[in-house]
Short mmCIF file of C-alpha atoms and ligand atoms in Angstrom, two decimals:
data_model
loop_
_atom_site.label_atom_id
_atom_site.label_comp_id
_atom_site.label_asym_id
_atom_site.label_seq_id
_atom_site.Cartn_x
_atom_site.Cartn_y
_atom_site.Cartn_z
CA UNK A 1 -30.15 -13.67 28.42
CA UNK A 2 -28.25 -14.13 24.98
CA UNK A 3 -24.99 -14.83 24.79
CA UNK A 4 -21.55 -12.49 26.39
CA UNK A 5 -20.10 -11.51 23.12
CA UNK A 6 -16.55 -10.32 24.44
CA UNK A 7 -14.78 -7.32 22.89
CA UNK A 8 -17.84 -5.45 22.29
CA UNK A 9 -16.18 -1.90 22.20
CA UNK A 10 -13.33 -3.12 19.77
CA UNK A 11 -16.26 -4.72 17.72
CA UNK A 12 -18.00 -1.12 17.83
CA UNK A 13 -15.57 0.57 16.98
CA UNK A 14 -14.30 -1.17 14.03
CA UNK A 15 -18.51 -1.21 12.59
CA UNK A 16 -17.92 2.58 13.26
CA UNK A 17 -15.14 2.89 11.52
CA UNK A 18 -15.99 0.80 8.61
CA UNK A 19 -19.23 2.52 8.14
CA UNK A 20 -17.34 6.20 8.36
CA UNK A 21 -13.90 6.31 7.16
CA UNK A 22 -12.08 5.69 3.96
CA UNK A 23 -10.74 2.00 3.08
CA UNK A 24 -7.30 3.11 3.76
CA UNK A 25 -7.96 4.53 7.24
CA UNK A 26 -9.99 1.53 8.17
CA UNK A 27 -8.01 -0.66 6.90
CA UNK A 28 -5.13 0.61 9.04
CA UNK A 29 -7.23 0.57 12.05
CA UNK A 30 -8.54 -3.14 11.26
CA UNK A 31 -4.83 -4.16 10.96
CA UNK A 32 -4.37 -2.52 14.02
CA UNK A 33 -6.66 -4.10 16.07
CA UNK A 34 -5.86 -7.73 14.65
CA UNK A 35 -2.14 -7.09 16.06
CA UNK A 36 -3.68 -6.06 19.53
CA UNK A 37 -5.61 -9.12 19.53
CA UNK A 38 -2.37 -10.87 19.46
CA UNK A 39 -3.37 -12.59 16.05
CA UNK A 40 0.10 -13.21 15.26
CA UNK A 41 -0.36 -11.19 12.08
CA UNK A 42 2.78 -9.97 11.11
CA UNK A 43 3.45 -6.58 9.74
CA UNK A 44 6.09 -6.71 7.56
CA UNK A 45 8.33 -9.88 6.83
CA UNK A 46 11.41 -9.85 6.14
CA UNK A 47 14.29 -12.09 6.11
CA UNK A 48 17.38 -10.56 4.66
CA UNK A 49 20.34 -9.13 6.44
CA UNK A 50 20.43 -5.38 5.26
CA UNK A 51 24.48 -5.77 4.66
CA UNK A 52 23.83 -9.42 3.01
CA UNK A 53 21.67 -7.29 0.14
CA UNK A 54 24.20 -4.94 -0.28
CA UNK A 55 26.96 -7.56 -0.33
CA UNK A 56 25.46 -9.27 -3.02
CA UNK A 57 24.29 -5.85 -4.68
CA UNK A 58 28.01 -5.12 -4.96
CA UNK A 59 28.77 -8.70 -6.55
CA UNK A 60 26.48 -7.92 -9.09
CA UNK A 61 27.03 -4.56 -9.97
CA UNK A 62 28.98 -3.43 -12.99
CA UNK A 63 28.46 -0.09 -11.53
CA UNK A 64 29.72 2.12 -7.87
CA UNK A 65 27.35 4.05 -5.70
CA UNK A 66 29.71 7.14 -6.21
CA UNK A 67 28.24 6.97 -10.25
CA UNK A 68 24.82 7.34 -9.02
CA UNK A 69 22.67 9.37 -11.52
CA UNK A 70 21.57 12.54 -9.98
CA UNK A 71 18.29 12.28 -11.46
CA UNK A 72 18.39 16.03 -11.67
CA UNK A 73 16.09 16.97 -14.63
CA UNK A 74 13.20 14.86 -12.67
CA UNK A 75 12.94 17.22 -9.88
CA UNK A 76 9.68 18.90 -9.93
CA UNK A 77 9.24 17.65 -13.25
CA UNK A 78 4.75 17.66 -13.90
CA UNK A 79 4.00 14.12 -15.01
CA UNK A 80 0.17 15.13 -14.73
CA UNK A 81 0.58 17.60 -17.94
CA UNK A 82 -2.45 19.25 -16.76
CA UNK A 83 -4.42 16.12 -15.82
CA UNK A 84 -5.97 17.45 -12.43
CA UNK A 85 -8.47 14.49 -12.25
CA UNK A 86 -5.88 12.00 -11.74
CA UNK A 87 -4.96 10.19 -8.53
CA UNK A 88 -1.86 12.05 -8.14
CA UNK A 89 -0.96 10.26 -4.60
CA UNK A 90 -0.77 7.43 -7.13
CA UNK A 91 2.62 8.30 -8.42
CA UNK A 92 5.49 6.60 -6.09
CA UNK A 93 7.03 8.50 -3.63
CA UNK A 94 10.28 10.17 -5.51
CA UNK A 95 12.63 8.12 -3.08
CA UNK A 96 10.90 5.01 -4.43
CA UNK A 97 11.36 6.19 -7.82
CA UNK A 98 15.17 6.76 -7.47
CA UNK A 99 15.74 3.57 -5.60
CA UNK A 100 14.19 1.81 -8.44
CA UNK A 101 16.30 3.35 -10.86
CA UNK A 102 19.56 3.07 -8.65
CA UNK A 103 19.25 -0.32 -8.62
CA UNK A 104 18.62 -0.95 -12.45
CA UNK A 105 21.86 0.75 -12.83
CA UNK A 106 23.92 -0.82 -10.88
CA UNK A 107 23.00 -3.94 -11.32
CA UNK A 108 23.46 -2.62 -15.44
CA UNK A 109 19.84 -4.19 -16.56
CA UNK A 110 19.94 -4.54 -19.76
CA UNK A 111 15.71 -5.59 -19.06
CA UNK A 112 13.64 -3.95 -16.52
CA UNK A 113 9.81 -4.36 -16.38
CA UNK A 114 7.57 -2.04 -13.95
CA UNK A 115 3.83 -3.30 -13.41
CA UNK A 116 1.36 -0.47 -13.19
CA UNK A 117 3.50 2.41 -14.54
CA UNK A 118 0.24 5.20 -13.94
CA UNK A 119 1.94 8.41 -15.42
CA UNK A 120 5.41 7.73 -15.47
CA UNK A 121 7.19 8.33 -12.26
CA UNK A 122 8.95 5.31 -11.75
CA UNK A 123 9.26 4.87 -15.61
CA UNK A 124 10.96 8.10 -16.68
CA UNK A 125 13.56 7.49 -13.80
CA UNK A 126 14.21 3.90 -14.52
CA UNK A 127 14.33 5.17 -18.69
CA UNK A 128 16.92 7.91 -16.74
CA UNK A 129 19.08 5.47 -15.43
CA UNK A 130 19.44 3.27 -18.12
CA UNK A 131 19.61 6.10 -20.81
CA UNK A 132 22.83 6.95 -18.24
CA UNK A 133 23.92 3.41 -18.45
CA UNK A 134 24.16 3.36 -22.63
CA UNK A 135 23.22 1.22 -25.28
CA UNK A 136 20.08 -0.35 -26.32
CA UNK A 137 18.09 -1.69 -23.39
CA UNK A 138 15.04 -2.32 -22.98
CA UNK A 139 12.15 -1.21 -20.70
CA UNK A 140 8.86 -2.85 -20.38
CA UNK A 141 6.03 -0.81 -18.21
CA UNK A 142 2.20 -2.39 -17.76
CA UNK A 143 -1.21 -0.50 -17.20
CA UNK A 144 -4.78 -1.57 -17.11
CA UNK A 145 -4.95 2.24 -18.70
CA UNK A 146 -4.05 3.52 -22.24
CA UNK A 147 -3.76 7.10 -21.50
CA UNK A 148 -1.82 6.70 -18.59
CA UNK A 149 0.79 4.83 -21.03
CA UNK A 150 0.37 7.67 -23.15
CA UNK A 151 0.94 10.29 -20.66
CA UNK A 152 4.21 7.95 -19.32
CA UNK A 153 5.33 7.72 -22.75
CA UNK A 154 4.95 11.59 -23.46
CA UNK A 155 6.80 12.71 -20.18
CA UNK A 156 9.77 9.79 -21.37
CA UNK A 157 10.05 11.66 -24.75
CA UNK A 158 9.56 15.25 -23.25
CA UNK A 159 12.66 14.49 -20.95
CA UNK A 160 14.54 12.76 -24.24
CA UNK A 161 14.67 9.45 -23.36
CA UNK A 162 13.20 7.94 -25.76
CA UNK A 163 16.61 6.21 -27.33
CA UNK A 164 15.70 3.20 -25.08
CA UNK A 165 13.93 0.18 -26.51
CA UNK A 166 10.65 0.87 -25.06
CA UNK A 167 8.07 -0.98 -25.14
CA UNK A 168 4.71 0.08 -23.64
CA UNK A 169 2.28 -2.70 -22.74
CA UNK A 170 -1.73 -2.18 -21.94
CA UNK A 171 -3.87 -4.35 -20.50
CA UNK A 172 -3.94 -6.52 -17.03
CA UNK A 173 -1.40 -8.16 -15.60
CA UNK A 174 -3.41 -11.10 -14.82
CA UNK A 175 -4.45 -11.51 -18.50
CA UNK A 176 -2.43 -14.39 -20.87
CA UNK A 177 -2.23 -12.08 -23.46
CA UNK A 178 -0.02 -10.03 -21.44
CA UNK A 179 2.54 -12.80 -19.96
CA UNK A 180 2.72 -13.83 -23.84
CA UNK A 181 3.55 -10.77 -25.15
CA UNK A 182 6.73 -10.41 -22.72
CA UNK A 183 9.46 -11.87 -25.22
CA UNK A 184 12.30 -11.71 -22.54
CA UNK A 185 13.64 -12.16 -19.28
CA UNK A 186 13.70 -9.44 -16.62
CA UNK A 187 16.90 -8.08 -14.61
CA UNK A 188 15.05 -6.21 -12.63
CA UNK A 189 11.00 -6.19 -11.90
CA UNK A 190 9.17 -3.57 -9.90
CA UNK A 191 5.48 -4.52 -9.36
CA UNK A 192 3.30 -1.78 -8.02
CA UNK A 193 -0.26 -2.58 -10.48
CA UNK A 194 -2.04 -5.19 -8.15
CA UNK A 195 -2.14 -4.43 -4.29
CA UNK A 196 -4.84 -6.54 -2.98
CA UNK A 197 -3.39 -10.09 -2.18
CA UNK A 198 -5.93 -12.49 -4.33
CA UNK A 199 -4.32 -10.23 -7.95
CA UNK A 200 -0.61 -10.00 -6.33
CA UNK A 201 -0.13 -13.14 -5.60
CA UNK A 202 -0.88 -14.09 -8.96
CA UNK A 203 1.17 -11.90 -10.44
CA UNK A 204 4.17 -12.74 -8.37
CA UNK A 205 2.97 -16.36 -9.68
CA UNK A 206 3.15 -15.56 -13.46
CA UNK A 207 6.08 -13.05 -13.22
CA UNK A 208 8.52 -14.26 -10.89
CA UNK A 209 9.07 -17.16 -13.47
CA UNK A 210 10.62 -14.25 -15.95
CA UNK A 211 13.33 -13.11 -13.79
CA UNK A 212 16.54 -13.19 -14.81
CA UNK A 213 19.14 -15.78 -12.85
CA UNK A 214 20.79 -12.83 -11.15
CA UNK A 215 17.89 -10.48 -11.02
CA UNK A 216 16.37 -8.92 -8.55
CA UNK A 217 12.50 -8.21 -7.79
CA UNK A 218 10.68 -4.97 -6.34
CA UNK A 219 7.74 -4.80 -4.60
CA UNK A 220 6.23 -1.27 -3.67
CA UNK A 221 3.88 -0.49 -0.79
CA UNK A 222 4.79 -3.68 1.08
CA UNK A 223 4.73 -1.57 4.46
CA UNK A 224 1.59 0.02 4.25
CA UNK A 225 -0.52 -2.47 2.01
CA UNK A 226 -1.78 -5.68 4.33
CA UNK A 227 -2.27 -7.49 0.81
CA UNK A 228 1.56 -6.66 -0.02
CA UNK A 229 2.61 -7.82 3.57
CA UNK A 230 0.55 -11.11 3.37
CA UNK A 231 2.39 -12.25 -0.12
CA UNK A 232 5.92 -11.07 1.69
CA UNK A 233 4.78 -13.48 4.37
CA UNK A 234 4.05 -16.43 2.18
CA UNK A 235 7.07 -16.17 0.25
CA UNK A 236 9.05 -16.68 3.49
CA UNK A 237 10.22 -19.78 3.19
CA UNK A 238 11.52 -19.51 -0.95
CA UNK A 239 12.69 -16.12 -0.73
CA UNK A 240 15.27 -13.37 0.62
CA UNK A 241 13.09 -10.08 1.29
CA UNK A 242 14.36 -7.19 2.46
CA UNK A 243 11.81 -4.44 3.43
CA UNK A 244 12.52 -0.52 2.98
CA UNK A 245 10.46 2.07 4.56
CA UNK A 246 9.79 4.75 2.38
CA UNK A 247 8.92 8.78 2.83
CA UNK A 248 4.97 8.17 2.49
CA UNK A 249 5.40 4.76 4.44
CA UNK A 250 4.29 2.82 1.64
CA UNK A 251 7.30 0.70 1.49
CA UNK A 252 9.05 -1.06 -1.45
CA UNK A 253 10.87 -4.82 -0.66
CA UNK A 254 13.63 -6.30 -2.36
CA UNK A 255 12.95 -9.66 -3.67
CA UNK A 256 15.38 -12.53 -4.29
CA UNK A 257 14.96 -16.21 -5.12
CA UNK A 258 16.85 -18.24 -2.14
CA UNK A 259 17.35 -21.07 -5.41
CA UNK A 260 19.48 -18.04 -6.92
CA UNK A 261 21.57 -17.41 -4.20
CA UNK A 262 22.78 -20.81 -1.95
CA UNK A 263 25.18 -18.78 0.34
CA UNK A 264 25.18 -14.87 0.88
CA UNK A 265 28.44 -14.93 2.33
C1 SAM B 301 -0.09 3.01 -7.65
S1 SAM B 301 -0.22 3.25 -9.37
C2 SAM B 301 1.44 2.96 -9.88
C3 SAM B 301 2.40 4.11 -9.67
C4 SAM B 301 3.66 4.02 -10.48
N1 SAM B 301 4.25 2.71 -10.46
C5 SAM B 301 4.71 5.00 -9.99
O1 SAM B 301 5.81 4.56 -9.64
O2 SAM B 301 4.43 6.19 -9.96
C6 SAM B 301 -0.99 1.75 -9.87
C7 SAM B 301 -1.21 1.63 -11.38
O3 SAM B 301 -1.45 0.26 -11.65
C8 SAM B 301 -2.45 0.14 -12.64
N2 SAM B 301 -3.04 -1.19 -12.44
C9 SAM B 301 -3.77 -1.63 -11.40
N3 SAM B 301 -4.06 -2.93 -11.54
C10 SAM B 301 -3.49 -3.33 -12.72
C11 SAM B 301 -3.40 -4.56 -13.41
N4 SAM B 301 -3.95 -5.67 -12.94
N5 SAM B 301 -2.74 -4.59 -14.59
C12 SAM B 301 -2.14 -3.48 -15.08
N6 SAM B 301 -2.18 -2.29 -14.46
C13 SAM B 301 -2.84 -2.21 -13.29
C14 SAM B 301 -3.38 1.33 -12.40
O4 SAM B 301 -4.06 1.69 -13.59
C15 SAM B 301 -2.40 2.40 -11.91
O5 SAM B 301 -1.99 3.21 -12.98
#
């Protein structure tokens, strides 16, 4: 008689699963069955009082909720320009997009860098709200691709909003070259380039390092991505996170060093 190997149905149906469905389905099933097994894995961490964020949010701001942009010449705005090949569930939901922006302005970045900018979604609503904010800031956006930078700096200058300092950057985020050619400090950061957890946690490793004193970092898809939710979890102990579910449940956390902030209230 060999062995009783326990769980053989779960064990079944996660081969079956693997062999038939997409990496994001089985992925979501894996995760699934890890939490039934009691694993302890946690979903989502978090460790922020919602009303703590938006305490501090207000301490920082220059700027009131009641001047949000309205974002208005983004709706239904086609940052594919014809591009049917391209991954367009890769663009951030437009909820992400606007919190992004909202809180560049009211925190009044003057330097806002966005990891993985595919086509422009994020960007052109971050270039929005700081175009709305005035003056010469400066935007930073990162991707692996050169005609997706081109297509995101096309749909900036189609909406006119191009008067920003803007400074497109190719190549990978885990490359020197690309931490070295970052001459500044960052108000606010929104990574969304590397989702597995080996390539984000080194990028929270050589980014985190450029954020500003009082800035505040983004992370998207930390709901639905187990890589995301594993480098929330080991930043537990360092960090205030605050986790946002989003309209495609991919999630976006707000990030904040606990050496920045000794006392919330
Ligand atoms: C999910 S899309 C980003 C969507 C975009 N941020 C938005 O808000 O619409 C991910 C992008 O990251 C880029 N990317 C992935 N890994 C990268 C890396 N290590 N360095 C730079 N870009 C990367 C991909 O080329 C892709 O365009």
């Amino acid at each position: 008689m060999g062995r009783h190997i326990s769980g053989i149905r779960t064990r079944f149906r996660l081969i079956k699963a693997l062999m038939t469905l997409k990496t994001t389905k089985w992925v979501e099933i894996a995760t699934a069955e890890l939490e039934n097994q009691d694993t302890h894995y946690r979903s989502v961490y978090g460790n922020l009082n919602p009303i703590d964020f938006f305490k501090l949010l207000n301490k920082r701001a220059n700027k009131s909720l009641k001047e949000l942009p309205a974002y208005s010449i983004l709706n239904n705005f086609d940052y594919f320009k014809g591009n049917r090949d391209l991954n367009q569930v890769w663009s951030a939901e437009p909820d992400v997009s606007r919190f992004v922006a909202d809180i560049a302005f009211l925190l009044d970045a003057q330097t806002v860098l966005e990891t993985g900018s595919f086509v422009g979604a994020t960007t052109t609503h971050i270039a929005y709200a700081l175009s709305a904010l005035g003056g010469k800031r400066k935007l930073y956006f990162v991707d692996v691709e050169q005609r997706f930078l081109d297509l995101a700096l096309h749909n900036i200058s189609t909406l006119g909003l191009n008067a920003l300092d803007l400074y497109p950057v190719c190549g990978s985020t885990l490359s020197d070259a690309i931490i070295s050619s970052l001459h500044t400090n960052f108000d606010l950061m929104f990574l969304d380039s590397e989702h597995v957890e080996t390539g984000l946690w080194k990028e929270i490793q050589i980014f985190l390092p450029k954020l500003s004193p009082k800035g505040i970092l983004l992370i998207h898809d930390s709901i639905r991505w187990p890589g995301v939710r594993r480098c929330l979890l080991r930043m537990q102990d360092t960090h205030h996170i605050l986790n946002f579910a989003t309209s495609n449940r991919n999630g976006v956390s707000a990030i904040i060093p606990k050496s920045c902030i000794k006392d919330f209230k």
